[in-house]
Amino acid sequence: MTQPSVFNDEVIGLGTWHMGESRSAAPLEVGAVLHALQHGVRVIDTAEMYADGGAERIVGQALKAFGAQRREQVCIVTKVLPMHATRDGTIAACEASLRRLGTDYVDLFLLHWEGNVPYERTLEGFAALRERGLIRAWGVSNFDLPELATWCATEQRLGLARCASNQVYYSLLSRGPEFDLLPAMAAQRMPLMAYTPLGSGELAQDARLAAIAQPLGLTAAQLALAWTVRSGGVIAIPKSSTPQRIDDNLAAASVTLDADTLARIDALYPPPQRKRPLAMI
Ligand SMILES: NC(=O)c1ccc[n+]([C@@H]2O[C@H](COP(=O)([O-])OP(=O)(O)OC[C@H]3O[C@@H](n4cnc5c(N)ncnc54)[C@H](OP(=O)(O)O)[C@@H]3O)[C@@H](O)[C@H]2O)c1
C-alpha cells in the first residue's frame, strides 16, 4: 500500500511522551532526539499535552541543532487537546506548539482524542491553519471506525482535504484495530500511526518474543516493531531516550517476517476474533 506523502514512506518514527518532564533529563532527551534525526529517523511524534509543552520544547531544541536548512527532511507530528479544539482554540494551540517547536509549520496536526467540540469547528481551525501554511496536513487520534467515518464524511461535506492519518494504540498487546479499523483505513489508503508499539517497553522484555527473535538476529523489541508494520500502511512510533535503542528500533524498518514467524507470534498473541472497543492509553 502506498503511504501518502506526509510520512514519505517511513514506517518507524520516534515518540516523545514523557520527554520534557524533568529539567535534569532534558539534555539527554534533546541528545536522543538529535541522535534519531542524525541517524535517519524522519518522523517525530509529540503533543501539546506531553509535559505541558515540554516535549515539544525538547523536539524544538533537537530540530534547531539538526539545522534549520534540514527542517524539510523531517515530518513533525503534534496534537491539539480536545478541550482546545474549537476553531479559534485549535489555531491558538497550533501557534503555541509552533513557538515551542521553533518551526514555521507542522507536517501533521492531530486531534488527540474526541471531545465535546463538533467536528465542523475543529475542521474549520485545521483548514484555516492549512490555508496559512502552518500545517501541511491534519488527522485524528484514538478514533474508532464509526467516529472516523463521521469525521471523513464531515470533511467531504465541507469540501475539505482528507484526514491524513489516525493514530491509535496498536501493538501485539492491542490487536483490536486489525478487526475492522485497520482494513477500513487500508482500503482508503489512509496510514495508521501505531502508538505504544512496544507496550510501554513490556514487549521489549518479553522472553517468549525474544526466543523467536534471537535466531533471526533480532531483539524482542525489533520483532515487535517489524510485526507492527508488517502489512504496510502502518507507521510505528516507539519512544526511546536511549541512542542505541533508537538505532535498533529504526533497523526494524527493514525486517521482513516470514509466514512461520508470523504464525509463532500469532500463537503468543492471537488476532482479534470479534469487535472490541478501541483501546486507549
Ligand atoms: N495519541 C495518543 O493518544 C498516544 C498515546 C500514547 C503514546 N503516544 C505516542 O506514541 C509514542 C510511543 O508510545 P509509548 O511511549 O507510550 O510507549 P512505547 O514506545 O511502546 O514504549 C516506550 C518504552 O519502551 C522503552 N524502549 C524503547 N525502545 C526500546 C528497546 N529497543 N529496548 C528496550 N526498551 C525500549 C523506552 O525506554 P527508554 O526511553 O528508556 O529507552 C520506554 O520506556 C509516545 O511516546 C507518543 O509519542 C500517543
PDB file of N, CA and C and ligand atoms in Angstrom, residues 14-19 44-47 49-50 79 110-113 141-142 167-169 171 194-205 219 221-222 225 237-246 248-249 280-281, ligand 1:
ATOM      1  N   LEU A  14       9.660   8.273  15.879  1.00  0.00           N
ATOM      2  CA  LEU A  14      10.077   8.374  17.287  1.00  0.00           C
ATOM      3  C   LEU A  14       8.973   9.058  18.090  1.00  0.00           C
ATOM      4  N   GLY A  15       8.566   8.433  19.192  1.00  0.00           N
ATOM      5  CA  GLY A  15       7.615   9.039  20.120  1.00  0.00           C
ATOM      6  C   GLY A  15       8.341   9.876  21.155  1.00  0.00           C
ATOM      7  N   THR A  16       7.623  10.774  21.804  1.00  0.00           N
ATOM      8  CA  THR A  16       8.269  11.664  22.784  1.00  0.00           C
ATOM      9  C   THR A  16       7.492  11.812  24.085  1.00  0.00           C
ATOM     10  N   TRP A  17       6.479  10.969  24.289  1.00  0.00           N
ATOM     11  CA  TRP A  17       5.718  11.079  25.534  1.00  0.00           C
ATOM     12  C   TRP A  17       6.661  10.853  26.720  1.00  0.00           C
ATOM     13  N   HIS A  18       6.502  11.656  27.756  1.00  0.00           N
ATOM     14  CA  HIS A  18       7.326  11.658  28.978  1.00  0.00           C
ATOM     15  C   HIS A  18       8.649  12.378  28.814  1.00  0.00           C
ATOM     16  N   MET A  19       8.984  12.801  27.591  1.00  0.00           N
ATOM     17  CA  MET A  19      10.156  13.677  27.471  1.00  0.00           C
ATOM     18  C   MET A  19       9.750  15.066  27.966  1.00  0.00           C
ATOM     19  N   ILE A  44       8.794  12.455  13.807  1.00  0.00           N
ATOM     20  CA  ILE A  44       8.817  12.670  15.266  1.00  0.00           C
ATOM     21  C   ILE A  44       7.392  12.978  15.709  1.00  0.00           C
ATOM     22  N   ASP A  45       6.929  12.227  16.702  1.00  0.00           N
ATOM     23  CA  ASP A  45       5.569  12.424  17.224  1.00  0.00           C
ATOM     24  C   ASP A  45       5.622  13.105  18.584  1.00  0.00           C
ATOM     25  N   THR A  46       4.843  14.167  18.730  1.00  0.00           N
ATOM     26  CA  THR A  46       4.779  14.838  20.017  1.00  0.00           C
ATOM     27  C   THR A  46       3.354  15.367  20.224  1.00  0.00           C
ATOM     28  N   ALA A  47       3.142  16.186  21.243  1.00  0.00           N
ATOM     29  CA  ALA A  47       1.798  16.699  21.532  1.00  0.00           C
ATOM     30  C   ALA A  47       1.906  17.855  22.515  1.00  0.00           C
ATOM     31  N   MET A  49       0.096  18.177  24.914  1.00  0.00           N
ATOM     32  CA  MET A  49      -0.160  17.600  26.238  1.00  0.00           C
ATOM     33  C   MET A  49       1.115  17.114  26.932  1.00  0.00           C
ATOM     34  N   TYR A  50       2.070  16.589  26.186  1.00  0.00           N
ATOM     35  CA  TYR A  50       3.221  15.928  26.803  1.00  0.00           C
ATOM     36  C   TYR A  50       4.061  16.930  27.590  1.00  0.00           C
ATOM     37  N   LYS A  79      -0.173  17.394  18.362  1.00  0.00           N
ATOM     38  CA  LYS A  79      -1.614  17.165  18.583  1.00  0.00           C
ATOM     39  C   LYS A  79      -2.220  18.273  19.426  1.00  0.00           C
ATOM     40  N   LEU A 110      -2.834  16.631  14.693  1.00  0.00           N
ATOM     41  CA  LEU A 110      -3.888  15.666  15.022  1.00  0.00           C
ATOM     42  C   LEU A 110      -4.782  16.171  16.148  1.00  0.00           C
ATOM     43  N   LEU A 111      -6.056  15.827  16.079  1.00  0.00           N
ATOM     44  CA  LEU A 111      -6.947  15.959  17.238  1.00  0.00           C
ATOM     45  C   LEU A 111      -6.621  14.777  18.151  1.00  0.00           C
ATOM     46  N   HIS A 112      -6.151  15.041  19.392  1.00  0.00           N
ATOM     47  CA  HIS A 112      -5.572  13.991  20.239  1.00  0.00           C
ATOM     48  C   HIS A 112      -6.577  12.880  20.565  1.00  0.00           C
ATOM     49  N   TRP A 113      -7.782  13.254  20.881  1.00  0.00           N
ATOM     50  CA  TRP A 113      -8.876  12.302  21.009  1.00  0.00           C
ATOM     51  C   TRP A 113     -10.177  13.090  20.899  1.00  0.00           C
ATOM     52  N   SER A 141      -6.754  11.090  16.263  1.00  0.00           N
ATOM     53  CA  SER A 141      -6.105  10.077  17.086  1.00  0.00           C
ATOM     54  C   SER A 141      -7.161   9.455  18.004  1.00  0.00           C
ATOM     55  N   ASN A 142      -7.012   8.174  18.259  1.00  0.00           N
ATOM     56  CA  ASN A 142      -7.942   7.431  19.127  1.00  0.00           C
ATOM     57  C   ASN A 142      -9.361   7.428  18.582  1.00  0.00           C
ATOM     58  N   GLN A 167      -4.113   8.036  14.556  1.00  0.00           N
ATOM     59  CA  GLN A 167      -3.090   7.466  15.444  1.00  0.00           C
ATOM     60  C   GLN A 167      -3.784   6.715  16.572  1.00  0.00           C
ATOM     61  N   VAL A 168      -3.540   5.409  16.669  1.00  0.00           N
ATOM     62  CA  VAL A 168      -4.230   4.591  17.674  1.00  0.00           C
ATOM     63  C   VAL A 168      -3.250   3.641  18.366  1.00  0.00           C
ATOM     64  N   TYR A 169      -3.726   3.088  19.477  1.00  0.00           N
ATOM     65  CA  TYR A 169      -2.917   2.103  20.206  1.00  0.00           C
ATOM     66  C   TYR A 169      -2.959   0.796  19.432  1.00  0.00           C
ATOM     67  N   SER A 171      -0.482  -2.666  18.886  1.00  0.00           N
ATOM     68  CA  SER A 171       0.734  -3.432  19.173  1.00  0.00           C
ATOM     69  C   SER A 171       0.298  -4.878  19.371  1.00  0.00           C
ATOM     70  N   ALA A 194       0.773   3.765  14.682  1.00  0.00           N
ATOM     71  CA  ALA A 194       0.662   2.825  15.797  1.00  0.00           C
ATOM     72  C   ALA A 194       1.410   3.382  17.004  1.00  0.00           C
ATOM     73  N   TYR A 195       0.645   3.793  18.022  1.00  0.00           N
ATOM     74  CA  TYR A 195       1.323   4.289  19.223  1.00  0.00           C
ATOM     75  C   TYR A 195       1.491   3.176  20.254  1.00  0.00           C
ATOM     76  N   THR A 196       2.443   3.412  21.153  1.00  0.00           N
ATOM     77  CA  THR A 196       2.822   2.430  22.175  1.00  0.00           C
ATOM     78  C   THR A 196       3.081   1.044  21.540  1.00  0.00           C
ATOM     79  N   PRO A 197       3.875   1.001  20.469  1.00  0.00           N
ATOM     80  CA  PRO A 197       4.076  -0.262  19.750  1.00  0.00           C
ATOM     81  C   PRO A 197       4.902  -1.274  20.542  1.00  0.00           C
ATOM     82  N   LEU A 198       5.596  -0.801  21.585  1.00  0.00           N
ATOM     83  CA  LEU A 198       6.359  -1.723  22.437  1.00  0.00           C
ATOM     84  C   LEU A 198       5.626  -1.998  23.745  1.00  0.00           C
ATOM     85  N   GLY A 199       4.344  -1.654  23.795  1.00  0.00           N
ATOM     86  CA  GLY A 199       3.595  -1.878  25.037  1.00  0.00           C
ATOM     87  C   GLY A 199       4.258  -1.194  26.214  1.00  0.00           C
ATOM     88  N   SER A 200       4.688   0.061  26.011  1.00  0.00           N
ATOM     89  CA  SER A 200       5.397   0.847  27.042  1.00  0.00           C
ATOM     90  C   SER A 200       6.690   0.163  27.480  1.00  0.00           C
ATOM     91  N   GLY A 201       7.278  -0.631  26.632  1.00  0.00           N
ATOM     92  CA  GLY A 201       8.537  -1.314  26.948  1.00  0.00           C
ATOM     93  C   GLY A 201       8.356  -2.778  27.307  1.00  0.00           C
ATOM     94  N   GLU A 202       7.105  -3.157  27.644  1.00  0.00           N
ATOM     95  CA  GLU A 202       6.832  -4.540  28.092  1.00  0.00           C
ATOM     96  C   GLU A 202       7.238  -5.578  27.036  1.00  0.00           C
ATOM     97  N   LEU A 203       6.961  -5.286  25.768  1.00  0.00           N
ATOM     98  CA  LEU A 203       7.243  -6.270  24.715  1.00  0.00           C
ATOM     99  C   LEU A 203       8.751  -6.451  24.512  1.00  0.00           C
ATOM    100  N   ALA A 204       9.514  -5.390  24.807  1.00  0.00           N
ATOM    101  CA  ALA A 204      10.977  -5.498  24.677  1.00  0.00           C
ATOM    102  C   ALA A 204      11.552  -6.466  25.709  1.00  0.00           C
ATOM    103  N   GLN A 205      10.801  -6.678  26.799  1.00  0.00           N
ATOM    104  CA  GLN A 205      11.261  -7.578  27.882  1.00  0.00           C
ATOM    105  C   GLN A 205      10.627  -8.963  27.783  1.00  0.00           C
ATOM    106  N   THR A 219      16.204  -8.400  18.231  1.00  0.00           N
ATOM    107  CA  THR A 219      15.781  -8.312  19.626  1.00  0.00           C
ATOM    108  C   THR A 219      14.255  -8.465  19.669  1.00  0.00           C
ATOM    109  N   ALA A 221      12.255  -6.333  20.899  1.00  0.00           N
ATOM    110  CA  ALA A 221      11.687  -5.029  20.503  1.00  0.00           C
ATOM    111  C   ALA A 221      11.640  -4.920  18.982  1.00  0.00           C
ATOM    112  N   GLN A 222      12.704  -5.331  18.324  1.00  0.00           N
ATOM    113  CA  GLN A 222      12.723  -5.254  16.853  1.00  0.00           C
ATOM    114  C   GLN A 222      11.658  -6.159  16.234  1.00  0.00           C
ATOM    115  N   LEU A 225       8.297  -4.498  16.621  1.00  0.00           N
ATOM    116  CA  LEU A 225       8.130  -3.364  15.700  1.00  0.00           C
ATOM    117  C   LEU A 225       7.962  -3.840  14.263  1.00  0.00           C
ATOM    118  N   ILE A 237       5.605   4.344  16.149  1.00  0.00           N
ATOM    119  CA  ILE A 237       6.350   5.477  16.727  1.00  0.00           C
ATOM    120  C   ILE A 237       6.858   5.137  18.133  1.00  0.00           C
ATOM    121  N   PRO A 238       7.778   4.147  18.242  1.00  0.00           N
ATOM    122  CA  PRO A 238       8.321   3.826  19.560  1.00  0.00           C
ATOM    123  C   PRO A 238       9.044   5.026  20.160  1.00  0.00           C
ATOM    124  N   LYS A 239       8.885   5.177  21.461  1.00  0.00           N
ATOM    125  CA  LYS A 239       9.629   6.231  22.166  1.00  0.00           C
ATOM    126  C   LYS A 239      10.888   5.614  22.778  1.00  0.00           C
ATOM    127  N   SER A 240      11.993   6.299  22.637  1.00  0.00           N
ATOM    128  CA  SER A 240      13.173   5.930  23.413  1.00  0.00           C
ATOM    129  C   SER A 240      14.047   7.164  23.596  1.00  0.00           C
ATOM    130  N   SER A 241      14.663   7.246  24.769  1.00  0.00           N
ATOM    131  CA  SER A 241      15.649   8.299  25.027  1.00  0.00           C
ATOM    132  C   SER A 241      17.051   7.708  25.014  1.00  0.00           C
ATOM    133  N   THR A 242      17.174   6.492  24.487  1.00  0.00           N
ATOM    134  CA  THR A 242      18.454   5.778  24.501  1.00  0.00           C
ATOM    135  C   THR A 242      18.952   5.621  23.064  1.00  0.00           C
ATOM    136  N   PRO A 243      20.076   6.247  22.692  1.00  0.00           N
ATOM    137  CA  PRO A 243      20.524   6.209  21.295  1.00  0.00           C
ATOM    138  C   PRO A 243      20.616   4.804  20.699  1.00  0.00           C
ATOM    139  N   GLN A 244      21.190   3.852  21.435  1.00  0.00           N
ATOM    140  CA  GLN A 244      21.316   2.502  20.871  1.00  0.00           C
ATOM    141  C   GLN A 244      19.945   1.890  20.574  1.00  0.00           C
ATOM    142  N   ARG A 245      18.995   2.104  21.460  1.00  0.00           N
ATOM    143  CA  ARG A 245      17.638   1.571  21.231  1.00  0.00           C
ATOM    144  C   ARG A 245      16.986   2.263  20.037  1.00  0.00           C
ATOM    145  N   ILE A 246      17.228   3.548  19.893  1.00  0.00           N
ATOM    146  CA  ILE A 246      16.660   4.287  18.747  1.00  0.00           C
ATOM    147  C   ILE A 246      17.182   3.668  17.445  1.00  0.00           C
ATOM    148  N   ASP A 248      18.371   0.579  17.045  1.00  0.00           N
ATOM    149  CA  ASP A 248      17.810  -0.777  16.931  1.00  0.00           C
ATOM    150  C   ASP A 248      16.364  -0.706  16.426  1.00  0.00           C
ATOM    151  N   ASN A 249      15.602   0.212  16.995  1.00  0.00           N
ATOM    152  CA  ASN A 249      14.188   0.322  16.602  1.00  0.00           C
ATOM    153  C   ASN A 249      14.065   0.701  15.127  1.00  0.00           C
ATOM    154  N   MET A 280      -7.271   2.474  24.503  1.00  0.00           N
ATOM    155  CA  MET A 280      -6.633   3.793  24.533  1.00  0.00           C
ATOM    156  C   MET A 280      -5.754   3.880  25.771  1.00  0.00           C
ATOM    157  N   ILE A 281      -4.593   4.471  25.629  1.00  0.00           N
ATOM    158  CA  ILE A 281      -3.718   4.648  26.783  1.00  0.00           C
ATOM    159  C   ILE A 281      -3.763   6.089  27.222  1.00  0.00           C
TER     160      ILE A 281
HETATM  161  N1  LIG B   1      -2.117   9.523  20.500  1.00  0.00           N
HETATM  162  C1  LIG B   1      -2.102   9.049  21.731  1.00  0.00           C
HETATM  163  O1  LIG B   1      -3.102   9.102  22.464  1.00  0.00           O
HETATM  164  C2  LIG B   1      -0.829   8.413  22.244  1.00  0.00           C
HETATM  165  C3  LIG B   1      -0.858   7.650  23.425  1.00  0.00           C
HETATM  166  C4  LIG B   1       0.336   7.061  23.855  1.00  0.00           C
HETATM  167  C5  LIG B   1       1.510   7.253  23.124  1.00  0.00           C
HETATM  168  N2  LIG B   1       1.515   8.036  22.020  1.00  0.00           N
HETATM  169  C6  LIG B   1       2.762   8.271  21.237  1.00  0.00           C
HETATM  170  O2  LIG B   1       3.366   7.005  20.961  1.00  0.00           O
HETATM  171  C7  LIG B   1       4.705   7.019  21.436  1.00  0.00           C
HETATM  172  C8  LIG B   1       5.165   5.631  21.836  1.00  0.00           C
HETATM  173  O3  LIG B   1       4.375   5.094  22.871  1.00  0.00           O
HETATM  174  P1  LIG B   1       4.873   4.980  24.390  1.00  0.00           P
HETATM  175  O4  LIG B   1       5.927   5.973  24.637  1.00  0.00           O
HETATM  176  O5  LIG B   1       3.634   5.027  25.223  1.00  0.00           O
HETATM  177  O6  LIG B   1       5.426   3.510  24.530  1.00  0.00           O
HETATM  178  P2  LIG B   1       6.409   2.556  23.689  1.00  0.00           P
HETATM  179  O7  LIG B   1       7.027   3.292  22.570  1.00  0.00           O
HETATM  180  O8  LIG B   1       5.657   1.316  23.406  1.00  0.00           O
HETATM  181  O9  LIG B   1       7.496   2.203  24.794  1.00  0.00           O
HETATM  182  C9  LIG B   1       8.395   3.155  25.285  1.00  0.00           C
HETATM  183  C10 LIG B   1       9.225   2.487  26.371  1.00  0.00           C
HETATM  184  O10 LIG B   1       9.989   1.417  25.798  1.00  0.00           O
HETATM  185  C11 LIG B   1      11.370   1.610  26.078  1.00  0.00           C
HETATM  186  N3  LIG B   1      12.095   1.167  24.867  1.00  0.00           N
HETATM  187  C12 LIG B   1      12.091   1.770  23.646  1.00  0.00           C
HETATM  188  N4  LIG B   1      12.836   1.080  22.767  1.00  0.00           N
HETATM  189  C13 LIG B   1      13.331   0.007  23.427  1.00  0.00           C
HETATM  190  C14 LIG B   1      14.181  -1.051  23.061  1.00  0.00           C
HETATM  191  N5  LIG B   1      14.677  -1.181  21.814  1.00  0.00           N
HETATM  192  N6  LIG B   1      14.507  -1.986  24.016  1.00  0.00           N
HETATM  193  C15 LIG B   1      14.007  -1.886  25.275  1.00  0.00           C
HETATM  194  N7  LIG B   1      13.192  -0.888  25.678  1.00  0.00           N
HETATM  195  C16 LIG B   1      12.854   0.052  24.768  1.00  0.00           C
HETATM  196  C17 LIG B   1      11.551   3.075  26.374  1.00  0.00           C
HETATM  197  O11 LIG B   1      12.598   3.272  27.293  1.00  0.00           O
HETATM  198  P3  LIG B   1      13.797   4.363  27.069  1.00  0.00           P
HETATM  199  O12 LIG B   1      13.161   5.648  26.641  1.00  0.00           O
HETATM  200  O13 LIG B   1      14.431   4.410  28.401  1.00  0.00           O
HETATM  201  O14 LIG B   1      14.698   3.789  26.012  1.00  0.00           O
HETATM  202  C18 LIG B   1      10.219   3.410  27.023  1.00  0.00           C
HETATM  203  O15 LIG B   1      10.247   3.092  28.405  1.00  0.00           O
HETATM  204  C19 LIG B   1       4.642   8.009  22.609  1.00  0.00           C
HETATM  205  O16 LIG B   1       5.921   8.406  23.038  1.00  0.00           O
HETATM  206  C20 LIG B   1       3.803   9.096  21.991  1.00  0.00           C
HETATM  207  O17 LIG B   1       4.578   9.889  21.103  1.00  0.00           O
HETATM  208  C21 LIG B   1       0.358   8.599  21.552  1.00  0.00           C
END
